[in-house]
Coordinates of C-alpha atoms in Angstrom, one line a residue:
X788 CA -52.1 -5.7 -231.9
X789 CA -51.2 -2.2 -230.6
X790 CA -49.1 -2.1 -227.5
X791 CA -49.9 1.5 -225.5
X792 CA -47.3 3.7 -225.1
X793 CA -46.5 3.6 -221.3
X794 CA -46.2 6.8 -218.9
X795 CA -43.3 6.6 -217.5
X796 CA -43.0 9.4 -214.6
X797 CA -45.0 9.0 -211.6
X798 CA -45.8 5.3 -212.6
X799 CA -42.1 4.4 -212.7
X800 CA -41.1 4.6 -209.5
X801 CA -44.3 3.0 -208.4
X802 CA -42.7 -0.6 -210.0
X803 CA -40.3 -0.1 -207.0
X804 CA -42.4 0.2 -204.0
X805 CA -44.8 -2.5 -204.7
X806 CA -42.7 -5.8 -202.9
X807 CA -44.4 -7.7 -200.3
X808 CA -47.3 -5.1 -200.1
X809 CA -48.4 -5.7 -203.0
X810 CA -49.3 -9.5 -201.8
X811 CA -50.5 -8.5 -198.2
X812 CA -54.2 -7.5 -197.0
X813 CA -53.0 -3.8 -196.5
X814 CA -55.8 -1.5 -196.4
X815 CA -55.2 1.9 -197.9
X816 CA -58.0 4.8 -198.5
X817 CA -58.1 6.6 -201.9
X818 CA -58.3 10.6 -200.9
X819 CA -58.4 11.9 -204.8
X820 CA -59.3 15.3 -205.2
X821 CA -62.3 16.0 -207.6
X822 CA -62.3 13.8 -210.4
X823 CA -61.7 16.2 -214.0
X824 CA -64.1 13.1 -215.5
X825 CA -66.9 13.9 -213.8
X826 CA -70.3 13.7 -215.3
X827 CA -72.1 17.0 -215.3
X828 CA -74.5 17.0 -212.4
X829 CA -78.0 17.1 -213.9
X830 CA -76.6 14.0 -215.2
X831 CA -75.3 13.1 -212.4
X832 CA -78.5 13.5 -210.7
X833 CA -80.7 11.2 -212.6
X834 CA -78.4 8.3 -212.0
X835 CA -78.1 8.9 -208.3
X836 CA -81.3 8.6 -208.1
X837 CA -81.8 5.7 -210.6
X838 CA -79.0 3.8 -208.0
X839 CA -79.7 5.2 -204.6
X840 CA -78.4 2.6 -202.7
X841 CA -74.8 3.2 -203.6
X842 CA -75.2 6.9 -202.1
X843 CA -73.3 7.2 -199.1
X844 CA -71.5 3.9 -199.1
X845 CA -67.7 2.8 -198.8
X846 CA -66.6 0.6 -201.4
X847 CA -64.0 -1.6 -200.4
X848 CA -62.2 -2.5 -203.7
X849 CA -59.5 -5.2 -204.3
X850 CA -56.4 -4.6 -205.9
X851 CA -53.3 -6.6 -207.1
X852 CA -51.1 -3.6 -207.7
X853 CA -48.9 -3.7 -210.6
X854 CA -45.7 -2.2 -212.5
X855 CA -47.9 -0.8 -215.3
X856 CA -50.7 1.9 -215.4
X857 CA -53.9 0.2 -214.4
X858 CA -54.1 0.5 -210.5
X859 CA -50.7 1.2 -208.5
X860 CA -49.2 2.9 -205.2
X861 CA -48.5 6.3 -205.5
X862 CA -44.8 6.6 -205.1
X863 CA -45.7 10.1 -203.3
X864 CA -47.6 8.9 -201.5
X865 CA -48.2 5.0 -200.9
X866 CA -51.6 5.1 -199.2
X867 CA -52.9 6.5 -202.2
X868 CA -53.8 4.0 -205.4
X869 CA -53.1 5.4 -209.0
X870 CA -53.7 4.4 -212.3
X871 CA -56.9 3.9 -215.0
X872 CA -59.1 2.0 -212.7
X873 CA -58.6 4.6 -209.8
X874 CA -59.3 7.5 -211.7
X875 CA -62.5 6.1 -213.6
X876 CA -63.7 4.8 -210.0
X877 CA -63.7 8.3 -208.2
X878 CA -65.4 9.9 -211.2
X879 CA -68.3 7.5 -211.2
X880 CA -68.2 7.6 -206.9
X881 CA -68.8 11.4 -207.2
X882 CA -71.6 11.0 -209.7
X883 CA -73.3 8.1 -207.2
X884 CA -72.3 8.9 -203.8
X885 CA -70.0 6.2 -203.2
X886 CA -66.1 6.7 -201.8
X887 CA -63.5 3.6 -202.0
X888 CA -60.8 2.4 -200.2
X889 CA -58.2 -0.6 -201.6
X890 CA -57.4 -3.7 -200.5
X891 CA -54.1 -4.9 -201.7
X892 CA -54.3 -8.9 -202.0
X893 CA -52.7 -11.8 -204.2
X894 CA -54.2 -11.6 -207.9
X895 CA -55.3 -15.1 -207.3
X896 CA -57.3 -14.1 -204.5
X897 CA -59.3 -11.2 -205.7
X898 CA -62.0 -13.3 -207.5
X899 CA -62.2 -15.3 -204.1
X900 CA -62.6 -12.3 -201.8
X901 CA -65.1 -11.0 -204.1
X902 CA -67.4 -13.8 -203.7
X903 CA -66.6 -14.3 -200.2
X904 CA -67.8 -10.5 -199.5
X905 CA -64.3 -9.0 -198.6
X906 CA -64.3 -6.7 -200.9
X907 CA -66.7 -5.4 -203.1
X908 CA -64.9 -4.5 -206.3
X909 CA -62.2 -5.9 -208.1
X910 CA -59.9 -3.5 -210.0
X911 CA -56.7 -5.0 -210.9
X912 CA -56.6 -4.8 -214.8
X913 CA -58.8 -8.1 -215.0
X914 CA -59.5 -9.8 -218.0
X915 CA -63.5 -10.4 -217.7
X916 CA -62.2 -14.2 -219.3
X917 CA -65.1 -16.7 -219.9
X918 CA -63.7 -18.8 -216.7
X919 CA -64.2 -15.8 -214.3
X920 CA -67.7 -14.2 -215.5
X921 CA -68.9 -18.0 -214.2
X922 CA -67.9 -16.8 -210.9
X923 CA -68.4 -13.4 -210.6
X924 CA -69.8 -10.2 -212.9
X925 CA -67.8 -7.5 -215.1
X926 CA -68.3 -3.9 -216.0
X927 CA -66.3 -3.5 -219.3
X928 CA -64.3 -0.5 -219.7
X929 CA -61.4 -1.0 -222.1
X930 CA -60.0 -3.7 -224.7
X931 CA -56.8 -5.7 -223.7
X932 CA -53.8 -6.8 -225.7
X933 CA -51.5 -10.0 -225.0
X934 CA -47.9 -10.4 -225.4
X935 CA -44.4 -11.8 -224.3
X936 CA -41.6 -11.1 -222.2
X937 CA -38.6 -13.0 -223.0
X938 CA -34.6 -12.4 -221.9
X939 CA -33.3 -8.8 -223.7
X940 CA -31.7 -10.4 -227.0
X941 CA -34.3 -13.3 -226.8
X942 CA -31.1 -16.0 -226.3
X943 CA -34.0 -18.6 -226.6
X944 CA -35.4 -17.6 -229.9
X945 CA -38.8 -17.7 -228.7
X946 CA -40.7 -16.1 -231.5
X947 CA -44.4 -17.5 -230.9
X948 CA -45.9 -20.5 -228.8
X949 CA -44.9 -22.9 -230.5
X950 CA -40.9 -22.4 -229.6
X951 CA -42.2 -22.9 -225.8
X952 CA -41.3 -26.7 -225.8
X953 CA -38.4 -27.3 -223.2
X954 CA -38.3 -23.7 -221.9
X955 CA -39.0 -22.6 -218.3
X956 CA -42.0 -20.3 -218.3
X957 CA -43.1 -18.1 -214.9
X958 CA -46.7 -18.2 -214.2
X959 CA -48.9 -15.5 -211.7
X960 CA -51.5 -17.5 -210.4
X961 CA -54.9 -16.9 -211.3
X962 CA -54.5 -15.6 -215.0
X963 CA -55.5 -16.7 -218.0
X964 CA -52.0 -17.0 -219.1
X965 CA -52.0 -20.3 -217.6
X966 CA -54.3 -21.6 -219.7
X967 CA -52.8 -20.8 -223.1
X968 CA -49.5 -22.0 -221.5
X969 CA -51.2 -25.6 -220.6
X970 CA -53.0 -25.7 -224.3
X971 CA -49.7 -25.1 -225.9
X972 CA -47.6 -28.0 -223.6
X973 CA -50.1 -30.2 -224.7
X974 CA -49.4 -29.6 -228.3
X975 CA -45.3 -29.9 -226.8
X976 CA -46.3 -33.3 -226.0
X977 CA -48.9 -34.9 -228.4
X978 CA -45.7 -34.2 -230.9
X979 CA -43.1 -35.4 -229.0
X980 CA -41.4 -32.0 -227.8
X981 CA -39.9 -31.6 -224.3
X982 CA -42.8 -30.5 -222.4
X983 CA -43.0 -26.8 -220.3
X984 CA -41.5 -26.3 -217.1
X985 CA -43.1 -23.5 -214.9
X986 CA -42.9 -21.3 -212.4
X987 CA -45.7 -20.2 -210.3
X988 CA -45.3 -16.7 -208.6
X989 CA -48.6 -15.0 -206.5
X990 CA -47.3 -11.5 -208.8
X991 CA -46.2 -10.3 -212.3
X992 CA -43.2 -8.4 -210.4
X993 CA -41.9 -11.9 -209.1
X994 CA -42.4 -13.3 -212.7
X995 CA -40.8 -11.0 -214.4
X996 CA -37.7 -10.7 -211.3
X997 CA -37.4 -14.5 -211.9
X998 CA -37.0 -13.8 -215.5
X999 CA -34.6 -11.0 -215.4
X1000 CA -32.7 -12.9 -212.9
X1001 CA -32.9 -15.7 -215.5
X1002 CA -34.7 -18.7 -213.6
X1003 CA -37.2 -18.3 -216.6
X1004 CA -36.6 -17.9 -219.8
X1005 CA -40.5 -16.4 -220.8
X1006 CA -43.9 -14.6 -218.9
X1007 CA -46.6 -14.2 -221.1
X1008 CA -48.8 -11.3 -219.9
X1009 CA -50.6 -8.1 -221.0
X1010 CA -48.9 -6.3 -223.6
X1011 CA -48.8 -2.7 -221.9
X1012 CA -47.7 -4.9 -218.5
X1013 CA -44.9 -6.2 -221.0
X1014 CA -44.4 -2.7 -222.7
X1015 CA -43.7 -1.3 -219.4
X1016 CA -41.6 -3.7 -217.8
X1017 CA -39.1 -4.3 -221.1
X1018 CA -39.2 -0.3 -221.1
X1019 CA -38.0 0.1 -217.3
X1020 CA -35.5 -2.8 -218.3
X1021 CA -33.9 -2.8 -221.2
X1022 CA -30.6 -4.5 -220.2
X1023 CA -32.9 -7.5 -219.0
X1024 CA -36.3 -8.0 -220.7
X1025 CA -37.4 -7.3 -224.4
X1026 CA -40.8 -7.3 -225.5
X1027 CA -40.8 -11.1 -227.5
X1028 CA -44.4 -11.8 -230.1
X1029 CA -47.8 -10.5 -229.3
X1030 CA -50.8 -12.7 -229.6
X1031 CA -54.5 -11.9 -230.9
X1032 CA -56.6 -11.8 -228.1
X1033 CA -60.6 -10.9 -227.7
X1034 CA -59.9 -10.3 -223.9
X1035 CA -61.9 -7.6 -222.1
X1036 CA -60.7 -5.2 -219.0
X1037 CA -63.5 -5.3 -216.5
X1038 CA -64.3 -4.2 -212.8
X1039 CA -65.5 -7.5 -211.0
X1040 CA -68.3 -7.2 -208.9
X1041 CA -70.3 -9.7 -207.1
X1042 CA -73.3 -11.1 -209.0
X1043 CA -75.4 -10.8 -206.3
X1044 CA -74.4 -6.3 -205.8
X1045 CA -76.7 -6.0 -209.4
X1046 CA -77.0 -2.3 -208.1
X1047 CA -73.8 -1.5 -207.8
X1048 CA -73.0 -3.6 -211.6
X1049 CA -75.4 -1.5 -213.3
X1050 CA -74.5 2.1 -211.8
X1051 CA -71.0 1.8 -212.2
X1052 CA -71.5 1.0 -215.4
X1053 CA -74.2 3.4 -216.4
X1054 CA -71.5 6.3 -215.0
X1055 CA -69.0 4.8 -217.2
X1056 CA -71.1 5.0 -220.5
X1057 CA -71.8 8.1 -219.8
X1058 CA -68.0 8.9 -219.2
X1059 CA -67.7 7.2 -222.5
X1060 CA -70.4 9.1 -223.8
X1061 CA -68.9 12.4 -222.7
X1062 CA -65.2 12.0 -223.7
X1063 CA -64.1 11.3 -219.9
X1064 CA -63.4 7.6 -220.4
X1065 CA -61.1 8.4 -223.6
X1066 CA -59.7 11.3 -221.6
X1067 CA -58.2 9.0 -218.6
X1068 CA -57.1 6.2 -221.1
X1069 CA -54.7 9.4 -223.0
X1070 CA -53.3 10.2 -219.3
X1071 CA -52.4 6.7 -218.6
X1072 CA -51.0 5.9 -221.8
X1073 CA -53.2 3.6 -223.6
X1074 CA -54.1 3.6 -227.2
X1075 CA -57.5 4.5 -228.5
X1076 CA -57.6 1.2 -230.9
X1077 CA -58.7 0.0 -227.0
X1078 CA -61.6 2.3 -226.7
X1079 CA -65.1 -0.1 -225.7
X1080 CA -68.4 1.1 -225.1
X1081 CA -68.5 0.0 -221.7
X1082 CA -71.0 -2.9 -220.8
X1083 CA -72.2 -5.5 -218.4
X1084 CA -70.7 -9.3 -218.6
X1085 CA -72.6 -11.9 -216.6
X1086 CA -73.1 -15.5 -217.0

């Protein structure tokens, strides 16, 4: 599994700033100048009219933001969001007609306030896991890695799941992580190992604080999340074993917005198609072993 190489300027200081925001309804309006992805306009053209009801609209999209490179605050500005998701969202809102604004929530709520009609996107580097697509549609955009983040010098020696037994592991609510965590306690048990303890935190920044301030001794989470973080803290947090994963990244829309499903993600193929989408993944650090041809997930 290739872990990205992580930018490390503007996004830095951005892993500061996000605190109790990043857990309150906070609205915040995305103001991006022209997008250097855009789709050429002929292009452009055809799909506008293809989707006309997104022309004119304002997308309210939820966000959980971050330490990593998918969406985040801008540390020069904080009513701005930055990141992957950000970027690919105002190309495809130029080509459509749509503008956005952001919602910061708990990651646990996002699925919840996109049923419920609070918001009408989800963009928080989202897995589009089996679980969720039962509950909500994804756009596709960009293969996902998973990994470890364990104590710098791992003192625990945890080198894969099956060291977990007896260790103290901090959860953010709402992943998927939580899953392979509960799978592997039951193997802890059925052989007589102590069983997981765990944490539960509403974001990866109070996981990984708990871990660094060692009330955990583990966070499993995606491995450019886990890249960053053991970058910005060496002293604290090493990057521990990596794990194969068939896990999607995916904008979550509401199955009942088909309109809006289908022409964000016909502007995203043709970003694809054009180089655009490979152009923002470069900027934000990821790897192209995680280009995908983007596509529609529904149940």
């Amino acid at each position: 599994m290739h872990v990205p190489k992580m930018v490390v300027t503007a996004i830095a200081a951005t892993a500061l700033m996000l605190g109790s925001s990043a857990c309150s309804a906070e609205e915040s309006a995305n103001n991006a100048a022209t997008s250097d992805l855009a789709i050429d306009k002929s292009t452009c053209d055809a799909l506008a009219a293809k989707y006309p009801g997104l022309a004119g609209k304002t997308l309210t999209v939820g966000i959980s933001p971050a330490p990593a490179n998918y969406s985040a605050s801008d540390p020069k500005n904080p009513s701005n969001i930055i990141g992957i998701e950000p970027d690919l969202l105002n190309a495809a809102g130029q080509c459509l007609g749509f503008r956005t604004t952001y919602s910061k929530l708990d990651f646990a709520g996002l699925v919840p306030a996109l049923q419920s009609g609070r918001v009408d996107l989800v963009a928080a580097g989202m897995y589009s896991s089996e679980e969720r697509v039962k509950q909500v549609d994804f756009v596709n955009y960009m293969k996902a890695g998973e990994a470890s983040i364990v104590a710098a010098g791992n003192p625990k020696n945890i080198k894969s799941l099956a060291d977990i037994c007896g260790v103290t592991a901090a959860l953010v609510v709402g992943t998927v992580e939580n899953a392979i965590f509960d799978k592997q306690n039951k193997e802890c048990e059925s052989t007589g190992k102590p069983p997981l303890k765990t944490l539960n935190f509403p974001s990866i920044d109070r996981a990984q604080s708990a871990l660094a301030q060692g009330e955990a001794d583990i966070v499993l989470t995606d491995a450019g999340v886990a890249a960053y973080l053991a970058e910005r803290n060496p002293d604290k947090l090493a990057v521990g074993f990596q794990l194969p994963t068939d896990f999607d990244f995916g904008f979550g829309v509401n199955k009942k917005a088909t309109e809006l499903r289908d022409g964000l993600n016909a502007a995203l193929g043709q970003m694809y198609a054009d180089g655009g989408l490979q152009k923002a993944m470069k900027r934000w650090g990821f790897s192209s072993d995680q280009e995908l041809q983007p596509a529609v997930v529904t149940s």
